[in-house]
Amino acid sequence: MANLGNPKATIELIQKHGITFQKKFGQNFLIDAHVLNKIIEAAEIGKDDCVLEIGPGIGTMTQYLAEAAGHVAAVEIDKKLIPVLAETLAGYKNVTVIQGDILKTDIKAIADRYNGGRPMKVTANLPYYITTPIVMGLLENDIPVDTITVMVQKEVADRMRVGPGSKDYGALSLAVQYYAKAELVANVPPNCFIPRPNVGSAVIRLTKYKEKPVRARDEELLFRLIRASFNQRRKTLANGIGNSPELPFTREQAAQAIGRLGLPAAVRGEALTLSQFAGLSDILERV
Ligand code: SAM
């Protein structure tokens, strides 16, 4: 089977199988070998690795992964693409295609079966409509995965990696950075895909922490505080916390805790670091 990382081979395959791109599944296939190589390189995939690929599509990145990795398990939701994958991946003995929805897939069972339960590396050109549930599911649940190298919408990549002081800083930044170190690998323009998405894209690498960078005695409270402060971004942090139906604290209790942290009374949530949110959470936990 011809290498797919180029427009000609991809268009030929699509015509041969009469494939229509499913917008509802976020199908934008990569056609740029340079970008594909960059993803494989950034994910640091070697023959000892088992890779979980989310959404193999017609198998473009899967071919690159199969060359580099020990084993590839690829989960694809679109039943119509399964025979196409059988054809494009026929030359590789180390690939398993699983038809299903990644959000309902038992990833631990895949690691048990293909990697002796050891952590896998996740790579994907993600379907953008479910980026956050996929990434947060991989981070929050105790799933055997150590790195996640994925193509996402550029704006989402920015939100995942920035800190206080950026307009993109928010609940997603803090949630991702609580679990992983986030690094930008590359910005990717729309012409690297077929069909072209109408947003810019970026590859981001998330390396899961073995030890969390901050400790909060009550993790759930920490995330309620984060949500409350960004739900009402324009309000002061004290008002955001005082008004939140998810939290039992009054505005005054919040203001006192903010004062104890040494922050100004009118501070907004968007000015706090993850470690300051953890400090606030520990103070309020004792109220
Ligand atoms: N990996 C291919 C590539 O780079 O050319 C295709 C990437 S395309 C952006 C996203 C892929 O994810 C599509 O093949 C789509 O059918 C698949 N997909 C969408 N939702 C999914 C889900 N819930 N579970 C598994 N795969 C899904």
CSV table of C-alpha atoms and ligand atoms in Angstrom, one decimal:
chain,number,residue,atom,x,y,z
A,1,MET,CA,0.0,0.0,0.0
A,2,ALA,CA,1.3,3.5,-0.9
A,3,ASN,CA,2.3,5.8,1.8
A,4,LEU,CA,-0.7,8.1,2.5
A,5,GLY,CA,1.0,11.2,3.9
A,6,ASN,CA,0.5,13.1,0.6
A,7,PRO,CA,-2.5,14.6,-1.2
A,8,LYS,CA,-2.4,12.3,-4.3
A,9,ALA,CA,-2.5,8.9,-2.6
A,10,THR,CA,-5.1,10.2,-0.2
A,11,ILE,CA,-7.4,11.5,-2.9
A,12,GLU,CA,-7.0,8.3,-4.9
A,13,LEU,CA,-7.9,6.1,-1.9
A,14,ILE,CA,-10.9,8.3,-1.1
A,15,GLN,CA,-12.2,8.1,-4.7
A,16,LYS,CA,-11.6,4.4,-4.9
A,17,HIS,CA,-13.7,3.7,-1.7
A,18,GLY,CA,-16.2,6.5,-2.4
A,19,ILE,CA,-15.6,8.0,1.0
A,20,THR,CA,-17.6,11.1,2.0
A,21,PHE,CA,-16.1,13.1,4.8
A,22,GLN,CA,-18.2,12.9,7.9
A,23,LYS,CA,-18.4,16.3,9.5
A,24,LYS,CA,-20.2,14.9,12.5
A,25,PHE,CA,-17.1,12.8,13.2
A,26,GLY,CA,-14.6,15.7,12.8
A,27,GLN,CA,-13.0,14.1,9.8
A,28,ASN,CA,-10.0,16.2,8.5
A,29,PHE,CA,-7.3,13.8,7.2
A,30,LEU,CA,-3.6,14.8,7.3
A,31,ILE,CA,-1.8,15.0,4.0
A,32,ASP,CA,1.5,16.4,5.0
A,33,ALA,CA,4.5,14.1,5.6
A,34,HIS,CA,6.5,16.8,7.4
A,35,VAL,CA,3.7,17.3,10.0
A,36,LEU,CA,3.3,13.5,10.5
A,37,ASN,CA,7.1,13.0,11.0
A,38,LYS,CA,7.1,15.9,13.5
A,39,ILE,CA,4.3,14.2,15.6
A,40,ILE,CA,6.1,10.9,15.6
A,41,GLU,CA,9.3,12.6,16.6
A,42,ALA,CA,7.7,14.7,19.4
A,43,ALA,CA,6.0,11.7,20.8
A,44,GLU,CA,9.4,10.0,21.0
A,45,ILE,CA,8.0,6.7,19.8
A,46,GLY,CA,10.4,3.7,19.8
A,47,LYS,CA,10.1,0.0,19.2
A,48,ASP,CA,9.4,-0.6,23.0
A,49,ASP,CA,6.3,1.5,22.9
A,50,CYS,CA,2.7,0.6,22.6
A,51,VAL,CA,0.8,3.5,21.1
A,52,LEU,CA,-2.9,4.2,21.4
A,53,GLU,CA,-4.1,6.2,18.3
A,54,ILE,CA,-7.5,7.9,18.6
A,55,GLY,CA,-9.4,8.2,15.3
A,56,PRO,CA,-7.0,6.6,12.7
A,57,GLY,CA,-9.3,7.7,9.8
A,58,ILE,CA,-7.9,6.1,6.6
A,59,GLY,CA,-4.7,5.1,8.4
A,60,THR,CA,-2.4,7.9,7.5
A,61,MET,CA,-0.7,8.5,10.9
A,62,THR,CA,-1.2,4.8,11.7
A,63,GLN,CA,1.3,3.9,9.0
A,64,TYR,CA,3.9,6.2,10.4
A,65,LEU,CA,3.2,4.9,14.0
A,66,ALA,CA,3.4,1.3,12.9
A,67,GLU,CA,6.9,1.9,11.4
A,68,ALA,CA,8.1,3.5,14.6
A,69,ALA,CA,6.3,1.7,17.5
A,70,GLY,CA,6.3,-1.9,18.9
A,71,HIS,CA,2.5,-2.0,18.7
A,72,VAL,CA,-0.4,0.3,17.7
A,73,ALA,CA,-3.9,0.0,18.9
A,74,ALA,CA,-6.2,2.4,16.9
A,75,VAL,CA,-9.8,3.2,17.9
A,76,GLU,CA,-12.0,4.4,15.1
A,77,ILE,CA,-15.7,5.2,15.5
A,78,ASP,CA,-16.7,5.3,11.8
A,79,LYS,CA,-17.7,1.7,10.7
A,80,LYS,CA,-17.3,2.7,7.0
A,81,LEU,CA,-13.6,3.3,7.5
A,82,ILE,CA,-12.8,-0.2,8.9
A,83,PRO,CA,-12.5,-1.9,5.4
A,84,VAL,CA,-10.3,1.0,4.3
A,85,LEU,CA,-8.0,0.6,7.3
A,86,ALA,CA,-7.8,-3.1,6.6
A,87,GLU,CA,-6.4,-2.2,3.1
A,88,THR,CA,-4.1,0.6,4.1
A,89,LEU,CA,-2.6,-1.2,7.1
A,90,ALA,CA,-2.5,-4.7,5.5
A,91,GLY,CA,1.3,-4.6,5.4
A,92,TYR,CA,1.7,-4.1,9.2
A,93,LYS,CA,1.5,-7.0,11.7
A,94,ASN,CA,1.8,-4.7,14.7
A,95,VAL,CA,-1.5,-2.8,14.3
A,96,THR,CA,-4.8,-3.6,15.9
A,97,VAL,CA,-7.9,-1.6,14.7
A,98,ILE,CA,-10.7,-1.4,17.2
A,99,GLN,CA,-14.1,-0.1,16.0
A,100,GLY,CA,-15.7,2.0,18.7
A,101,ASP,CA,-16.2,5.3,20.5
A,102,ILE,CA,-13.0,6.3,22.4
A,103,LEU,CA,-15.2,7.9,25.1
A,104,LYS,CA,-16.7,4.5,25.8
A,105,THR,CA,-13.6,2.4,25.3
A,106,ASP,CA,-11.9,0.6,28.2
A,107,ILE,CA,-8.4,2.0,27.7
A,108,LYS,CA,-7.0,0.1,30.6
A,109,ALA,CA,-8.1,-3.2,29.0
A,110,ILE,CA,-6.2,-2.1,25.8
A,111,ALA,CA,-3.0,-1.4,27.9
A,112,ASP,CA,-3.4,-4.8,29.7
A,113,ARG,CA,-3.8,-6.7,26.4
A,114,TYR,CA,-1.2,-5.0,24.3
A,115,ASN,CA,1.3,-3.6,26.8
A,116,GLY,CA,1.2,-5.8,29.8
A,117,GLY,CA,-0.6,-3.0,31.7
A,118,ARG,CA,2.2,-0.6,31.3
A,119,PRO,CA,1.6,3.0,30.3
A,120,MET,CA,0.9,3.7,26.6
A,121,LYS,CA,1.7,6.8,24.5
A,122,VAL,CA,-1.4,8.4,23.0
A,123,THR,CA,-1.1,10.1,19.6
A,124,ALA,CA,-3.9,11.5,17.5
A,125,ASN,CA,-5.1,14.0,15.1
A,126,LEU,CA,-8.2,14.5,17.3
A,127,PRO,CA,-11.8,15.0,16.2
A,128,TYR,CA,-12.1,18.6,17.4
A,129,TYR,CA,-15.7,18.4,18.5
A,130,ILE,CA,-14.7,16.2,21.5
A,131,THR,CA,-11.1,17.4,22.3
A,132,THR,CA,-11.8,18.4,25.9
A,133,PRO,CA,-13.7,15.2,27.0
A,134,ILE,CA,-11.0,13.0,25.4
A,135,VAL,CA,-8.0,14.8,26.8
A,136,MET,CA,-9.6,15.3,30.3
A,137,GLY,CA,-10.7,11.7,30.3
A,138,LEU,CA,-7.1,10.6,29.7
A,139,LEU,CA,-5.8,12.9,32.4
A,140,GLU,CA,-8.3,12.6,35.2
A,141,ASN,CA,-9.0,8.9,35.2
A,142,ASP,CA,-6.3,6.6,36.4
A,143,ILE,CA,-5.5,5.4,32.9
A,144,PRO,CA,-2.2,3.8,32.0
A,145,VAL,CA,-1.0,6.6,29.6
A,146,ASP,CA,2.2,8.6,30.1
A,147,THR,CA,2.3,11.1,27.2
A,148,ILE,CA,-0.4,12.5,24.9
A,149,THR,CA,0.8,14.1,21.7
A,150,VAL,CA,-2.2,15.4,19.8
A,151,MET,CA,-3.4,17.7,17.0
A,152,VAL,CA,-6.0,20.1,18.4
A,153,GLN,CA,-7.5,23.4,17.4
A,154,LYS,CA,-4.8,26.1,17.8
A,155,GLU,CA,-6.9,28.1,20.2
A,156,VAL,CA,-7.4,25.0,22.4
A,157,ALA,CA,-3.6,24.3,22.4
A,158,ASP,CA,-3.1,27.9,23.6
A,159,ARG,CA,-5.7,27.5,26.3
A,160,MET,CA,-4.0,24.3,27.6
A,161,ARG,CA,-0.6,25.8,28.0
A,162,VAL,CA,-0.8,29.4,29.1
A,163,GLY,CA,-0.6,30.9,32.6
A,164,PRO,CA,-2.1,33.9,34.3
A,165,GLY,CA,-2.0,37.2,32.3
A,166,SER,CA,-3.1,35.6,29.0
A,167,LYS,CA,-6.6,36.1,27.7
A,168,ASP,CA,-6.6,32.3,26.9
A,169,TYR,CA,-6.0,31.4,30.6
A,170,GLY,CA,-9.0,29.6,32.1
A,171,ALA,CA,-10.4,26.5,33.7
A,172,LEU,CA,-9.0,24.3,30.9
A,173,SER,CA,-5.4,25.6,31.4
A,174,LEU,CA,-5.6,24.9,35.2
A,175,ALA,CA,-7.2,21.5,34.7
A,176,VAL,CA,-4.6,20.3,32.2
A,177,GLN,CA,-1.7,21.8,34.1
A,178,TYR,CA,-2.7,20.1,37.3
A,179,TYR,CA,-2.1,16.7,35.6
A,180,ALA,CA,0.5,17.3,32.9
A,181,LYS,CA,3.3,19.5,31.5
A,182,ALA,CA,2.0,21.0,28.3
A,183,GLU,CA,4.3,21.9,25.4
A,184,LEU,CA,3.6,23.3,22.0
A,185,VAL,CA,5.2,21.1,19.3
A,186,ALA,CA,4.1,22.9,16.1
A,187,ASN,CA,1.4,25.1,14.6
A,188,VAL,CA,-0.2,23.5,11.6
A,189,PRO,CA,-2.1,25.5,8.9
A,190,PRO,CA,-5.4,24.3,7.3
A,191,ASN,CA,-3.7,23.3,4.0
A,192,CYS,CA,-2.1,20.3,5.7
A,193,PHE,CA,-5.5,18.6,5.8
A,194,ILE,CA,-8.2,17.3,3.5
A,195,PRO,CA,-10.8,18.7,3.7
A,196,ARG,CA,-9.4,22.0,5.1
A,197,PRO,CA,-10.6,22.8,8.6
A,198,ASN,CA,-11.8,26.4,9.0
A,199,VAL,CA,-9.6,26.9,12.1
A,200,GLY,CA,-5.8,26.8,12.6
A,201,SER,CA,-4.4,23.7,14.3
A,202,ALA,CA,-1.5,22.9,16.6
A,203,VAL,CA,0.2,19.8,17.9
A,204,ILE,CA,0.6,19.8,21.7
A,205,ARG,CA,2.4,17.3,23.9
A,206,LEU,CA,1.2,16.6,27.4
A,207,THR,CA,3.5,14.7,29.7
A,208,LYS,CA,1.6,13.3,32.7
A,209,TYR,CA,3.1,14.2,36.1
A,210,LYS,CA,4.0,11.3,38.4
A,211,GLU,CA,3.7,13.7,41.3
A,212,LYS,CA,1.1,16.5,41.0
A,213,PRO,CA,2.8,20.0,40.9
A,214,VAL,CA,0.6,21.2,43.7
A,215,ARG,CA,-1.2,19.6,46.5
A,216,ALA,CA,-4.8,20.4,47.6
A,217,ARG,CA,-6.3,18.6,50.5
A,218,ASP,CA,-9.7,18.5,48.7
A,219,GLU,CA,-9.2,18.1,44.9
A,220,GLU,CA,-13.0,18.5,44.3
A,221,LEU,CA,-13.1,21.8,46.1
A,222,LEU,CA,-10.1,23.1,44.2
A,223,PHE,CA,-11.8,22.4,40.9
A,224,ARG,CA,-15.1,24.0,42.1
A,225,LEU,CA,-13.2,27.1,43.0
A,226,ILE,CA,-11.5,27.2,39.6
A,227,ARG,CA,-14.9,26.8,37.8
A,228,ALA,CA,-16.6,29.4,40.0
A,229,SER,CA,-13.9,32.0,39.3
A,230,PHE,CA,-13.9,31.5,35.5
A,231,ASN,CA,-17.7,31.2,35.2
A,232,GLN,CA,-17.8,34.8,36.2
A,233,ARG,CA,-14.6,36.0,34.7
A,234,ARG,CA,-15.5,39.8,34.9
A,235,LYS,CA,-16.3,39.6,38.6
A,236,THR,CA,-13.8,39.7,41.5
A,237,LEU,CA,-12.8,36.3,42.8
A,238,ALA,CA,-14.6,36.9,46.1
A,239,ASN,CA,-17.8,37.7,44.3
A,240,GLY,CA,-17.4,34.7,42.0
A,241,ILE,CA,-17.0,32.4,44.9
A,242,GLY,CA,-19.8,34.0,47.0
A,243,ASN,CA,-22.2,33.8,44.0
A,244,SER,CA,-21.4,30.2,43.0
A,245,PRO,CA,-24.3,27.7,43.6
A,246,GLU,CA,-21.6,25.0,43.7
A,247,LEU,CA,-19.9,26.5,46.8
A,248,PRO,CA,-21.1,27.0,50.4
A,249,PHE,CA,-19.0,30.1,51.1
A,250,THR,CA,-20.2,33.7,51.6
A,251,ARG,CA,-18.5,36.6,49.8
A,252,GLU,CA,-17.0,37.7,53.1
A,253,GLN,CA,-15.5,34.2,53.9
A,254,ALA,CA,-14.0,34.2,50.4
A,255,ALA,CA,-12.6,37.7,50.8
A,256,GLN,CA,-11.0,36.7,54.1
A,257,ALA,CA,-9.3,33.7,52.6
A,258,ILE,CA,-8.1,35.8,49.7
A,259,GLY,CA,-6.6,38.3,52.2
A,260,ARG,CA,-4.9,35.4,54.1
A,261,LEU,CA,-3.2,34.4,50.8
A,262,GLY,CA,-1.8,37.9,50.6
A,263,LEU,CA,-3.8,38.8,47.5
A,264,PRO,CA,-5.6,42.1,46.9
A,265,ALA,CA,-9.3,42.1,47.8
A,266,ALA,CA,-10.4,42.9,44.2
A,267,VAL,CA,-8.3,40.3,42.6
A,268,ARG,CA,-9.8,38.3,39.7
A,269,GLY,CA,-9.5,34.6,39.4
A,270,GLU,CA,-7.6,34.9,36.1
A,271,ALA,CA,-4.7,36.4,38.1
A,272,LEU,CA,-4.1,33.3,40.3
A,273,THR,CA,-1.7,30.6,39.6
A,274,LEU,CA,-2.5,26.9,40.1
A,275,SER,CA,-0.6,26.9,43.3
A,276,GLN,CA,-2.5,30.0,44.6
A,277,PHE,CA,-5.8,28.2,43.8
A,278,ALA,CA,-4.6,25.2,45.8
A,279,GLY,CA,-3.6,27.5,48.7
A,280,LEU,CA,-7.1,29.1,48.6
A,281,SER,CA,-8.7,25.8,48.5
A,282,ASP,CA,-6.8,24.6,51.6
A,283,ILE,CA,-7.8,27.8,53.5
A,284,LEU,CA,-11.5,27.5,52.6
A,285,GLU,CA,-11.6,23.8,53.3
A,286,ARG,CA,-11.2,24.7,57.0
A,287,VAL,CA,-13.9,27.3,57.1
B,1,SAM,N1,-5.9,10.1,12.0
B,1,SAM,C1,-6.5,10.5,10.8
B,1,SAM,C2,-5.6,11.5,10.1
B,1,SAM,O1,-4.8,12.1,10.8
B,1,SAM,O2,-5.7,11.7,8.9
B,1,SAM,C3,-7.9,11.1,10.9
B,1,SAM,C4,-8.1,12.3,11.9
B,1,SAM,S1,-9.7,13.0,11.9
B,1,SAM,C5,-9.3,14.6,12.4
B,1,SAM,C6,-10.5,12.4,13.3
B,1,SAM,C7,-10.8,10.9,13.3
B,1,SAM,O3,-11.4,10.5,14.5
B,1,SAM,C8,-11.8,10.5,12.2
B,1,SAM,O4,-11.4,9.4,11.6
B,1,SAM,C9,-13.1,10.2,13.0
B,1,SAM,O5,-14.0,9.3,12.3
B,1,SAM,C10,-12.6,9.7,14.3
B,1,SAM,N2,-13.5,9.9,15.4
B,1,SAM,C11,-14.4,10.8,15.6
B,1,SAM,N3,-15.1,10.7,16.8
B,1,SAM,C12,-14.5,9.5,17.4
B,1,SAM,C13,-14.8,8.8,18.6
B,1,SAM,N4,-15.7,9.3,19.5
B,1,SAM,N5,-14.1,7.7,18.9
B,1,SAM,C14,-13.1,7.3,18.0
B,1,SAM,N6,-12.8,7.9,16.8
B,1,SAM,C15,-13.5,9.0,16.5
